[in-house]
Amino acid sequence: MTILIEKHSGYRRITLNRPERLNALNIEMADALTAALDAAEADKSCRALLLTGAGRGFCAGQDLNEIVDLPAREIAALIDHYHPLIRRLHASPLPIVGAVNGVAAGAGANLALACDIVLAARSASFVQAFARIGLVPDCGGTWLLPRLVGGARARALALLAEPLPADTAAAWGLIWQAVDDERLMPAAEALAARLATGPTFALGLAKSALAAAATNDLDDQLDLERDLQAKAAAHPDHAEAVRAFLGKRPASFAGRQS
Ligand code: T3D
């Protein structure tokens, strides 16, 4: 099994599971991840996802054993399995927590960065390893990096392919937080559990608004916010939260039930 799926209350934990190769990516794993997303989104009781890796690495990117003798056109065709997954992660209506437990390299780094909130163990690092093997950053790296850390840092990360320690990744805004290694999974699970009791519908709309902001101008974005706000306001979670606030009690969000 290239991935493991555990159902928790309100969320699913997906673990990349090829630890002997630092969870290096292959077609089977990418397709399994896409299927896991399909299944999670179809299950209305699932309101958040947590993505992590088994063993000491998060994901070492493309499994190099599997491309060593491939013709160039077949190497390029791998993208047809990886990029749909990246699109799905960015577009998912579910909040996705990435728990980067060790090195995240190449496509593995950009897989981690496709999660909505990324926590990393302090011992973890992010490597845009592509240049080391004469490839171009893919899986959204060239799109995401300049937006997250600016052009100067994005260029150095892509061209030098040096490991970026988790603390620096957090300081640069590439990820949300670096935490002590032993705190990673408790912190990531607490975050996923918290998101799983949140206003899931509104969280999904917020994700889509932030994604659209990458290409919209301010006028378009304000129009989009107006339209999405109308949808959020019509959802029972909004009325419940306002009543809860006024009643000085915690809100109980229905999430995806309507
Ligand atoms: O068209 C397309 O879409 C192509 C797709 C390209 C997308 C990409 O991801 S390109 C980038 C591919 N990834 C890499 O180039 C990274 C290769 N790995 C490394 O540079 C290092 O392993 C790491 C920096 C990630 C970690 O180093 P370290 O010293 O902590 O671990 P290690 O000893 O190198 O690796 C441990 C084992 O995992 C080792 O196996 P062994 O010797 O114990 O049997 C190593 O061979 C294996 N491993 C690590 N990365 C990969 C891998 N096996 C296959 N593919 C890997 N990518």
mmCIF file of C-alpha atoms and ligand atoms in Angstrom:
data_model
loop_
_atom_site.group_PDB
_atom_site.id
_atom_site.type_symbol
_atom_site.label_atom_id
_atom_site.label_comp_id
_atom_site.label_asym_id
_atom_site.label_seq_id
_atom_site.Cartn_x
_atom_site.Cartn_y
_atom_site.Cartn_z
ATOM 1 C CA MET A 1 0.000 0.000 0.000
ATOM 2 C CA THR A 2 1.634 3.227 -1.130
ATOM 3 C CA ILE A 3 -0.559 5.254 1.205
ATOM 4 C CA LEU A 4 -2.346 4.533 4.482
ATOM 5 C CA ILE A 5 -5.701 6.080 5.305
ATOM 6 C CA GLU A 6 -6.936 6.361 8.874
ATOM 7 C CA LYS A 7 -10.373 7.679 9.731
ATOM 8 C CA HIS A 8 -10.493 9.919 12.770
ATOM 9 C CA SER A 9 -13.434 11.812 14.177
ATOM 10 C CA GLY A 10 -14.195 14.392 11.477
ATOM 11 C CA TYR A 11 -10.978 14.010 9.493
ATOM 12 C CA ARG A 12 -8.828 11.502 7.632
ATOM 13 C CA ARG A 13 -5.119 11.068 8.043
ATOM 14 C CA ILE A 14 -3.326 10.071 4.854
ATOM 15 C CA THR A 15 0.215 8.766 5.276
ATOM 16 C CA LEU A 16 2.635 8.389 2.370
ATOM 17 C CA ASN A 17 3.897 4.884 2.900
ATOM 18 C CA ARG A 18 7.112 3.993 1.103
ATOM 19 C CA PRO A 19 9.440 4.749 4.018
ATOM 20 C CA GLU A 20 12.359 2.696 2.660
ATOM 21 C CA ARG A 21 12.608 5.269 -0.159
ATOM 22 C CA LEU A 22 11.670 8.304 1.900
ATOM 23 C CA ASN A 23 8.147 7.966 0.452
ATOM 24 C CA ALA A 24 9.345 8.673 -3.080
ATOM 25 C CA LEU A 25 6.478 9.352 -5.432
ATOM 26 C CA ASN A 26 5.361 7.061 -8.215
ATOM 27 C CA ILE A 27 2.265 6.755 -10.381
ATOM 28 C CA GLU A 28 0.624 4.285 -8.032
ATOM 29 C CA MET A 29 1.044 6.613 -5.063
ATOM 30 C CA ALA A 30 -0.150 9.696 -6.951
ATOM 31 C CA ASP A 31 -3.228 7.889 -8.231
ATOM 32 C CA ALA A 32 -3.925 6.481 -4.759
ATOM 33 C CA LEU A 33 -3.730 9.990 -3.302
ATOM 34 C CA THR A 34 -6.144 11.317 -5.906
ATOM 35 C CA ALA A 35 -8.552 8.448 -5.144
ATOM 36 C CA ALA A 36 -8.194 9.130 -1.401
ATOM 37 C CA LEU A 37 -9.189 12.752 -2.005
ATOM 38 C CA ASP A 38 -12.200 11.641 -4.053
ATOM 39 C CA ALA A 39 -13.302 9.312 -1.254
ATOM 40 C CA ALA A 40 -12.783 11.895 1.480
ATOM 41 C CA GLU A 41 -14.731 14.553 -0.369
ATOM 42 C CA ALA A 42 -17.587 12.109 -1.038
ATOM 43 C CA ASP A 43 -17.875 11.319 2.682
ATOM 44 C CA LYS A 44 -19.872 14.135 4.278
ATOM 45 C CA SER A 45 -18.592 13.221 7.728
ATOM 46 C CA CYS A 46 -15.034 13.993 6.597
ATOM 47 C CA ARG A 47 -14.345 17.685 7.158
ATOM 48 C CA ALA A 48 -10.551 17.930 7.038
ATOM 49 C CA LEU A 49 -7.483 16.027 5.860
ATOM 50 C CA LEU A 50 -4.051 15.499 7.322
ATOM 51 C CA LEU A 51 -1.189 14.495 5.008
ATOM 52 C CA THR A 52 2.093 13.172 6.390
ATOM 53 C CA GLY A 53 4.825 10.654 5.648
ATOM 54 C CA ALA A 54 5.839 7.342 7.230
ATOM 55 C CA GLY A 55 9.333 6.966 8.633
ATOM 56 C CA ARG A 56 12.001 9.660 8.603
ATOM 57 C CA GLY A 57 11.039 11.479 5.400
ATOM 58 C CA PHE A 58 7.942 13.239 4.108
ATOM 59 C CA CYS A 59 8.474 12.587 0.393
ATOM 60 C CA ALA A 60 11.689 12.489 -1.664
ATOM 61 C CA GLY A 61 9.927 13.405 -4.912
ATOM 62 C CA GLN A 62 9.870 11.227 -7.998
ATOM 63 C CA ASP A 63 11.140 7.694 -7.397
ATOM 64 C CA LEU A 64 14.338 7.855 -9.413
ATOM 65 C CA ASN A 65 14.543 4.069 -9.711
ATOM 66 C CA GLU A 66 11.414 4.198 -11.814
ATOM 67 C CA ILE A 67 12.634 6.766 -14.331
ATOM 68 C CA VAL A 68 16.251 5.710 -14.766
ATOM 69 C CA ASP A 69 15.702 3.881 -18.053
ATOM 70 C CA LEU A 70 12.594 5.676 -19.262
ATOM 71 C CA PRO A 71 12.561 7.611 -22.525
ATOM 72 C CA ALA A 72 12.143 11.362 -22.038
ATOM 73 C CA ARG A 73 8.563 11.358 -23.326
ATOM 74 C CA GLU A 74 7.552 8.831 -20.664
ATOM 75 C CA ILE A 75 9.254 10.838 -17.926
ATOM 76 C CA ALA A 76 7.373 13.916 -19.079
ATOM 77 C CA ALA A 77 4.128 11.929 -19.149
ATOM 78 C CA LEU A 78 4.410 11.295 -15.409
ATOM 79 C CA ILE A 79 3.186 14.830 -14.937
ATOM 80 C CA ASP A 80 -0.200 13.672 -16.193
ATOM 81 C CA HIS A 81 -0.500 11.703 -12.953
ATOM 82 C CA TYR A 82 1.033 14.248 -10.612
ATOM 83 C CA HIS A 83 -0.495 17.504 -11.725
ATOM 84 C CA PRO A 84 -4.125 16.399 -11.396
ATOM 85 C CA LEU A 85 -3.322 15.566 -7.781
ATOM 86 C CA ILE A 86 -1.824 19.004 -7.175
ATOM 87 C CA ARG A 87 -4.868 20.633 -8.781
ATOM 88 C CA ARG A 88 -7.163 18.549 -6.601
ATOM 89 C CA LEU A 89 -5.343 19.511 -3.401
ATOM 90 C CA HIS A 90 -5.498 23.219 -4.211
ATOM 91 C CA ALA A 91 -9.156 23.034 -5.275
ATOM 92 C CA SER A 92 -10.422 20.709 -2.545
ATOM 93 C CA PRO A 93 -13.280 22.147 -0.472
ATOM 94 C CA LEU A 94 -11.712 20.444 2.562
ATOM 95 C CA PRO A 95 -9.007 22.117 4.634
ATOM 96 C CA ILE A 96 -5.779 20.133 4.333
ATOM 97 C CA VAL A 97 -3.052 20.091 6.966
ATOM 98 C CA GLY A 98 0.414 19.041 5.837
ATOM 99 C CA ALA A 99 2.597 17.537 8.561
ATOM 100 C CA VAL A 100 6.107 17.460 7.118
ATOM 101 C CA ASN A 101 7.909 14.942 9.286
ATOM 102 C CA GLY A 102 11.228 14.926 7.411
ATOM 103 C CA VAL A 103 12.802 15.891 4.131
ATOM 104 C CA ALA A 104 10.410 17.040 1.406
ATOM 105 C CA ALA A 105 12.267 17.056 -1.919
ATOM 106 C CA GLY A 106 11.344 17.759 -5.534
ATOM 107 C CA ALA A 107 7.720 16.930 -6.239
ATOM 108 C CA GLY A 108 7.497 15.941 -2.566
ATOM 109 C CA ALA A 109 8.256 19.509 -1.494
ATOM 110 C CA ASN A 110 5.586 20.887 -3.782
ATOM 111 C CA LEU A 111 3.131 18.216 -2.670
ATOM 112 C CA ALA A 112 3.642 19.439 0.900
ATOM 113 C CA LEU A 113 3.222 23.065 -0.168
ATOM 114 C CA ALA A 114 -0.072 22.213 -1.899
ATOM 115 C CA CYS A 115 -1.563 21.642 1.565
ATOM 116 C CA ASP A 116 -3.422 24.569 3.105
ATOM 117 C CA ILE A 117 -1.630 24.762 6.438
ATOM 118 C CA VAL A 118 1.828 23.265 6.559
ATOM 119 C CA LEU A 119 3.520 22.332 9.821
ATOM 120 C CA ALA A 120 7.040 20.929 9.706
ATOM 121 C CA ALA A 121 9.225 19.189 12.217
ATOM 122 C CA ARG A 122 12.232 21.340 13.050
ATOM 123 C CA SER A 123 14.507 18.622 11.637
ATOM 124 C CA ALA A 124 12.647 18.628 8.299
ATOM 125 C CA SER A 125 13.793 20.490 5.217
ATOM 126 C CA PHE A 126 12.418 21.514 1.836
ATOM 127 C CA VAL A 127 14.540 20.926 -1.270
ATOM 128 C CA GLN A 128 13.619 21.974 -4.788
ATOM 129 C CA ALA A 129 15.816 19.063 -5.868
ATOM 130 C CA PHE A 130 14.899 19.191 -9.552
ATOM 131 C CA ALA A 131 18.003 21.084 -10.750
ATOM 132 C CA ARG A 132 20.212 18.423 -9.161
ATOM 133 C CA ILE A 133 18.929 15.961 -11.756
ATOM 134 C CA GLY A 134 18.546 18.383 -14.651
ATOM 135 C CA LEU A 135 14.785 18.892 -14.345
ATOM 136 C CA VAL A 136 12.498 21.883 -13.936
ATOM 137 C CA PRO A 137 10.504 22.411 -10.734
ATOM 138 C CA ASP A 138 7.035 20.975 -11.298
ATOM 139 C CA CYS A 139 3.930 20.141 -9.281
ATOM 140 C CA GLY A 140 3.249 23.879 -8.973
ATOM 141 C CA GLY A 141 6.660 24.883 -7.627
ATOM 142 C CA THR A 142 7.314 27.649 -10.131
ATOM 143 C CA TRP A 143 3.850 29.086 -9.447
ATOM 144 C CA LEU A 144 3.839 28.804 -5.689
ATOM 145 C CA LEU A 145 7.397 29.693 -4.713
ATOM 146 C CA PRO A 146 7.513 33.282 -6.010
ATOM 147 C CA ARG A 147 4.080 33.922 -4.514
ATOM 148 C CA LEU A 148 5.066 32.594 -1.106
ATOM 149 C CA VAL A 149 8.649 33.771 -0.719
ATOM 150 C CA GLY A 150 9.211 36.325 -3.506
ATOM 151 C CA GLY A 151 11.193 36.109 -6.715
ATOM 152 C CA ALA A 152 14.713 36.374 -5.304
ATOM 153 C CA ARG A 153 14.282 33.505 -2.865
ATOM 154 C CA ALA A 154 12.268 31.444 -5.352
ATOM 155 C CA ARG A 155 15.027 31.703 -7.938
ATOM 156 C CA ALA A 156 17.735 30.718 -5.462
ATOM 157 C CA LEU A 157 15.683 27.770 -4.195
ATOM 158 C CA ALA A 158 15.016 26.530 -7.735
ATOM 159 C CA LEU A 159 18.475 27.116 -9.182
ATOM 160 C CA LEU A 160 20.621 26.065 -6.221
ATOM 161 C CA ALA A 161 18.430 23.155 -5.048
ATOM 162 C CA GLU A 162 19.764 23.523 -1.514
ATOM 163 C CA PRO A 163 17.802 22.253 1.494
ATOM 164 C CA LEU A 164 15.830 24.935 3.294
ATOM 165 C CA PRO A 165 15.510 24.114 7.000
ATOM 166 C CA ALA A 166 11.989 24.116 8.454
ATOM 167 C CA ASP A 167 12.678 27.107 10.703
ATOM 168 C CA THR A 168 13.792 29.208 7.725
ATOM 169 C CA ALA A 169 10.833 27.967 5.676
ATOM 170 C CA ALA A 170 8.546 29.252 8.419
ATOM 171 C CA ALA A 171 10.446 32.541 8.781
ATOM 172 C CA TRP A 172 10.167 33.090 5.016
ATOM 173 C CA GLY A 173 6.445 32.337 4.917
ATOM 174 C CA LEU A 174 6.809 29.158 2.880
ATOM 175 C CA ILE A 175 5.003 27.223 5.615
ATOM 176 C CA TRP A 176 2.853 28.044 8.635
ATOM 177 C CA GLN A 177 5.026 26.758 11.491
ATOM 178 C CA ALA A 178 8.083 24.724 12.409
ATOM 179 C CA VAL A 179 7.606 22.775 15.622
ATOM 180 C CA ASP A 180 9.806 20.541 17.744
ATOM 181 C CA ASP A 181 9.900 17.067 16.206
ATOM 182 C CA GLU A 182 7.995 15.367 19.010
ATOM 183 C CA ARG A 183 5.287 18.052 18.816
ATOM 184 C CA LEU A 184 4.646 17.622 15.087
ATOM 185 C CA MET A 185 1.970 14.933 15.049
ATOM 186 C CA PRO A 186 0.143 16.075 18.202
ATOM 187 C CA ALA A 187 0.066 19.633 16.798
ATOM 188 C CA ALA A 188 -1.022 18.511 13.315
ATOM 189 C CA GLU A 189 -3.714 16.215 14.691
ATOM 190 C CA ALA A 190 -5.036 18.948 16.970
ATOM 191 C CA LEU A 191 -5.170 21.306 13.998
ATOM 192 C CA ALA A 192 -6.986 18.785 11.790
ATOM 193 C CA ALA A 193 -9.445 18.020 14.598
ATOM 194 C CA ARG A 194 -10.049 21.741 15.117
ATOM 195 C CA LEU A 195 -10.656 22.335 11.410
ATOM 196 C CA ALA A 196 -12.963 19.305 11.351
ATOM 197 C CA THR A 197 -15.326 21.001 13.791
ATOM 198 C CA GLY A 198 -15.209 24.331 11.946
ATOM 199 C CA PRO A 199 -17.605 25.898 9.450
ATOM 200 C CA THR A 200 -16.498 23.558 6.652
ATOM 201 C CA PHE A 201 -18.585 25.174 3.942
ATOM 202 C CA ALA A 202 -17.225 28.647 4.667
ATOM 203 C CA LEU A 203 -13.668 27.323 4.952
ATOM 204 C CA GLY A 204 -13.981 25.800 1.478
ATOM 205 C CA LEU A 205 -15.245 29.106 0.101
ATOM 206 C CA ALA A 206 -12.364 30.947 1.754
ATOM 207 C CA LYS A 207 -9.922 28.567 0.082
ATOM 208 C CA SER A 208 -11.475 29.191 -3.305
ATOM 209 C CA ALA A 209 -11.397 32.977 -2.801
ATOM 210 C CA LEU A 210 -7.721 32.917 -1.854
ATOM 211 C CA ALA A 211 -6.951 30.736 -4.874
ATOM 212 C CA ALA A 212 -8.791 33.098 -7.213
ATOM 213 C CA ALA A 213 -6.896 36.081 -5.794
ATOM 214 C CA ALA A 214 -3.776 34.818 -7.573
ATOM 215 C CA THR A 215 -5.198 35.971 -10.902
ATOM 216 C CA ASN A 216 -8.024 38.417 -10.057
ATOM 217 C CA ASP A 217 -7.681 42.165 -9.847
ATOM 218 C CA LEU A 218 -9.172 43.905 -6.806
ATOM 219 C CA ASP A 219 -12.510 44.627 -8.509
ATOM 220 C CA ASP A 220 -12.976 41.008 -9.528
ATOM 221 C CA GLN A 221 -11.933 39.814 -6.117
ATOM 222 C CA LEU A 222 -14.372 42.121 -4.336
ATOM 223 C CA ASP A 223 -17.150 40.818 -6.580
ATOM 224 C CA LEU A 224 -16.146 37.265 -5.820
ATOM 225 C CA GLU A 225 -16.081 37.959 -2.076
ATOM 226 C CA ARG A 226 -19.592 39.423 -2.326
ATOM 227 C CA ASP A 227 -20.870 36.318 -4.127
ATOM 228 C CA LEU A 228 -19.169 33.891 -1.773
ATOM 229 C CA GLN A 229 -20.329 35.839 1.265
ATOM 230 C CA ALA A 230 -23.922 35.472 0.074
ATOM 231 C CA LYS A 231 -23.424 31.713 -0.022
ATOM 232 C CA ALA A 232 -21.713 31.583 3.368
ATOM 233 C CA ALA A 233 -24.344 33.779 4.987
ATOM 234 C CA ALA A 234 -27.105 31.491 3.689
ATOM 235 C CA HIS A 235 -25.523 28.435 5.316
ATOM 236 C CA PRO A 236 -26.899 27.445 8.744
ATOM 237 C CA ASP A 237 -23.400 27.548 10.215
ATOM 238 C CA HIS A 238 -23.382 31.324 9.970
ATOM 239 C CA ALA A 239 -26.656 31.809 11.861
ATOM 240 C CA GLU A 240 -25.568 29.245 14.436
ATOM 241 C CA ALA A 241 -22.264 31.027 15.042
ATOM 242 C CA VAL A 242 -23.934 34.405 15.493
ATOM 243 C CA ARG A 243 -26.487 32.912 17.923
ATOM 244 C CA ALA A 244 -23.670 31.158 19.771
ATOM 245 C CA PHE A 245 -21.699 34.384 20.076
ATOM 246 C CA LEU A 246 -24.681 36.288 21.435
ATOM 247 C CA GLY A 247 -25.571 33.420 23.743
ATOM 248 C CA LYS A 248 -21.977 33.290 25.026
ATOM 249 C CA ARG A 249 -21.605 29.604 24.138
ATOM 250 C CA PRO A 250 -19.411 27.673 21.689
ATOM 251 C CA ALA A 251 -20.821 27.309 18.173
ATOM 252 C CA SER A 252 -21.737 23.862 16.910
ATOM 253 C CA PHE A 253 -21.062 23.837 13.186
ATOM 254 C CA ALA A 254 -22.966 21.419 10.965
ATOM 255 C CA GLY A 255 -20.181 21.606 8.406
ATOM 256 C CA ARG A 256 -21.021 19.831 5.186
ATOM 257 C CA GLN A 257 -24.545 18.672 5.924
ATOM 258 C CA SER A 258 -26.280 21.207 3.728
HETATM 259 O O1 T3D B 1 8.090 14.368 -15.434
HETATM 260 C C1 T3D B 1 8.033 14.331 -14.236
HETATM 261 O O2 T3D B 1 7.034 14.701 -13.611
HETATM 262 C C2 T3D B 1 9.249 13.842 -13.444
HETATM 263 C C3 T3D B 1 9.042 14.196 -12.062
HETATM 264 C C4 T3D B 1 9.959 14.859 -11.369
HETATM 265 C C5 T3D B 1 9.604 15.325 -10.053
HETATM 266 C C6 T3D B 1 10.715 15.229 -9.051
HETATM 267 O O3 T3D B 1 10.391 15.037 -7.913
HETATM 268 S S1 T3D B 1 12.331 15.398 -9.539
HETATM 269 C C7 T3D B 1 13.236 15.255 -7.991
HETATM 270 C C8 T3D B 1 13.386 13.826 -7.565
HETATM 271 N N1 T3D B 1 13.945 13.730 -6.233
HETATM 272 C C9 T3D B 1 15.238 13.872 -6.000
HETATM 273 O O4 T3D B 1 16.043 14.125 -6.881
HETATM 274 C C10 T3D B 1 15.695 13.675 -4.556
HETATM 275 C C11 T3D B 1 16.594 12.459 -4.446
HETATM 276 N N2 T3D B 1 16.918 12.201 -3.062
HETATM 277 C C12 T3D B 1 17.824 12.924 -2.395
HETATM 278 O O5 T3D B 1 18.427 13.864 -2.898
HETATM 279 C C13 T3D B 1 18.087 12.528 -0.968
HETATM 280 O O6 T3D B 1 17.671 11.198 -0.798
HETATM 281 C C14 T3D B 1 17.342 13.418 0.035
HETATM 282 C C15 T3D B 1 17.991 14.819 0.053
HETATM 283 C C16 T3D B 1 15.859 13.532 -0.269
HETATM 284 C C17 T3D B 1 17.512 12.801 1.444
HETATM 285 O O7 T3D B 1 18.856 12.505 1.680
HETATM 286 P P1 T3D B 1 19.258 11.535 2.894
HETATM 287 O O8 T3D B 1 20.754 11.524 2.970
HETATM 288 O O9 T3D B 1 18.507 11.933 4.102
HETATM 289 O O10 T3D B 1 18.685 10.088 2.488
HETATM 290 P P2 T3D B 1 19.296 9.067 1.414
HETATM 291 O O11 T3D B 1 20.270 8.158 2.086
HETATM 292 O O12 T3D B 1 19.754 9.790 0.209
HETATM 293 O O13 T3D B 1 17.958 8.244 1.021
HETATM 294 C C18 T3D B 1 17.464 7.178 1.836
HETATM 295 C C19 T3D B 1 16.998 6.085 0.923
HETATM 296 O O14 T3D B 1 15.919 6.590 0.112
HETATM 297 C C20 T3D B 1 18.095 5.643 -0.041
HETATM 298 O O15 T3D B 1 17.897 4.275 -0.302
HETATM 299 P P3 T3D B 1 18.941 3.179 0.281
HETATM 300 O O16 T3D B 1 20.296 3.555 -0.168
HETATM 301 O O17 T3D B 1 18.793 3.287 1.789
HETATM 302 O O18 T3D B 1 18.447 1.882 -0.267
HETATM 303 C C21 T3D B 1 17.777 6.445 -1.277
HETATM 304 O O19 T3D B 1 18.239 5.862 -2.458
HETATM 305 C C22 T3D B 1 16.255 6.439 -1.252
HETATM 306 N N3 T3D B 1 15.720 7.586 -1.988
HETATM 307 C C23 T3D B 1 15.760 8.871 -1.626
HETATM 308 N N4 T3D B 1 15.204 9.622 -2.546
HETATM 309 C C24 T3D B 1 14.791 8.785 -3.525
HETATM 310 C C25 T3D B 1 15.127 7.475 -3.163
HETATM 311 N N5 T3D B 1 14.856 6.455 -3.944
HETATM 312 C C26 T3D B 1 14.224 6.705 -5.114
HETATM 313 N N6 T3D B 1 13.868 7.935 -5.513
HETATM 314 C C27 T3D B 1 14.139 8.986 -4.749
HETATM 315 N N7 T3D B 1 13.726 10.210 -5.145
#
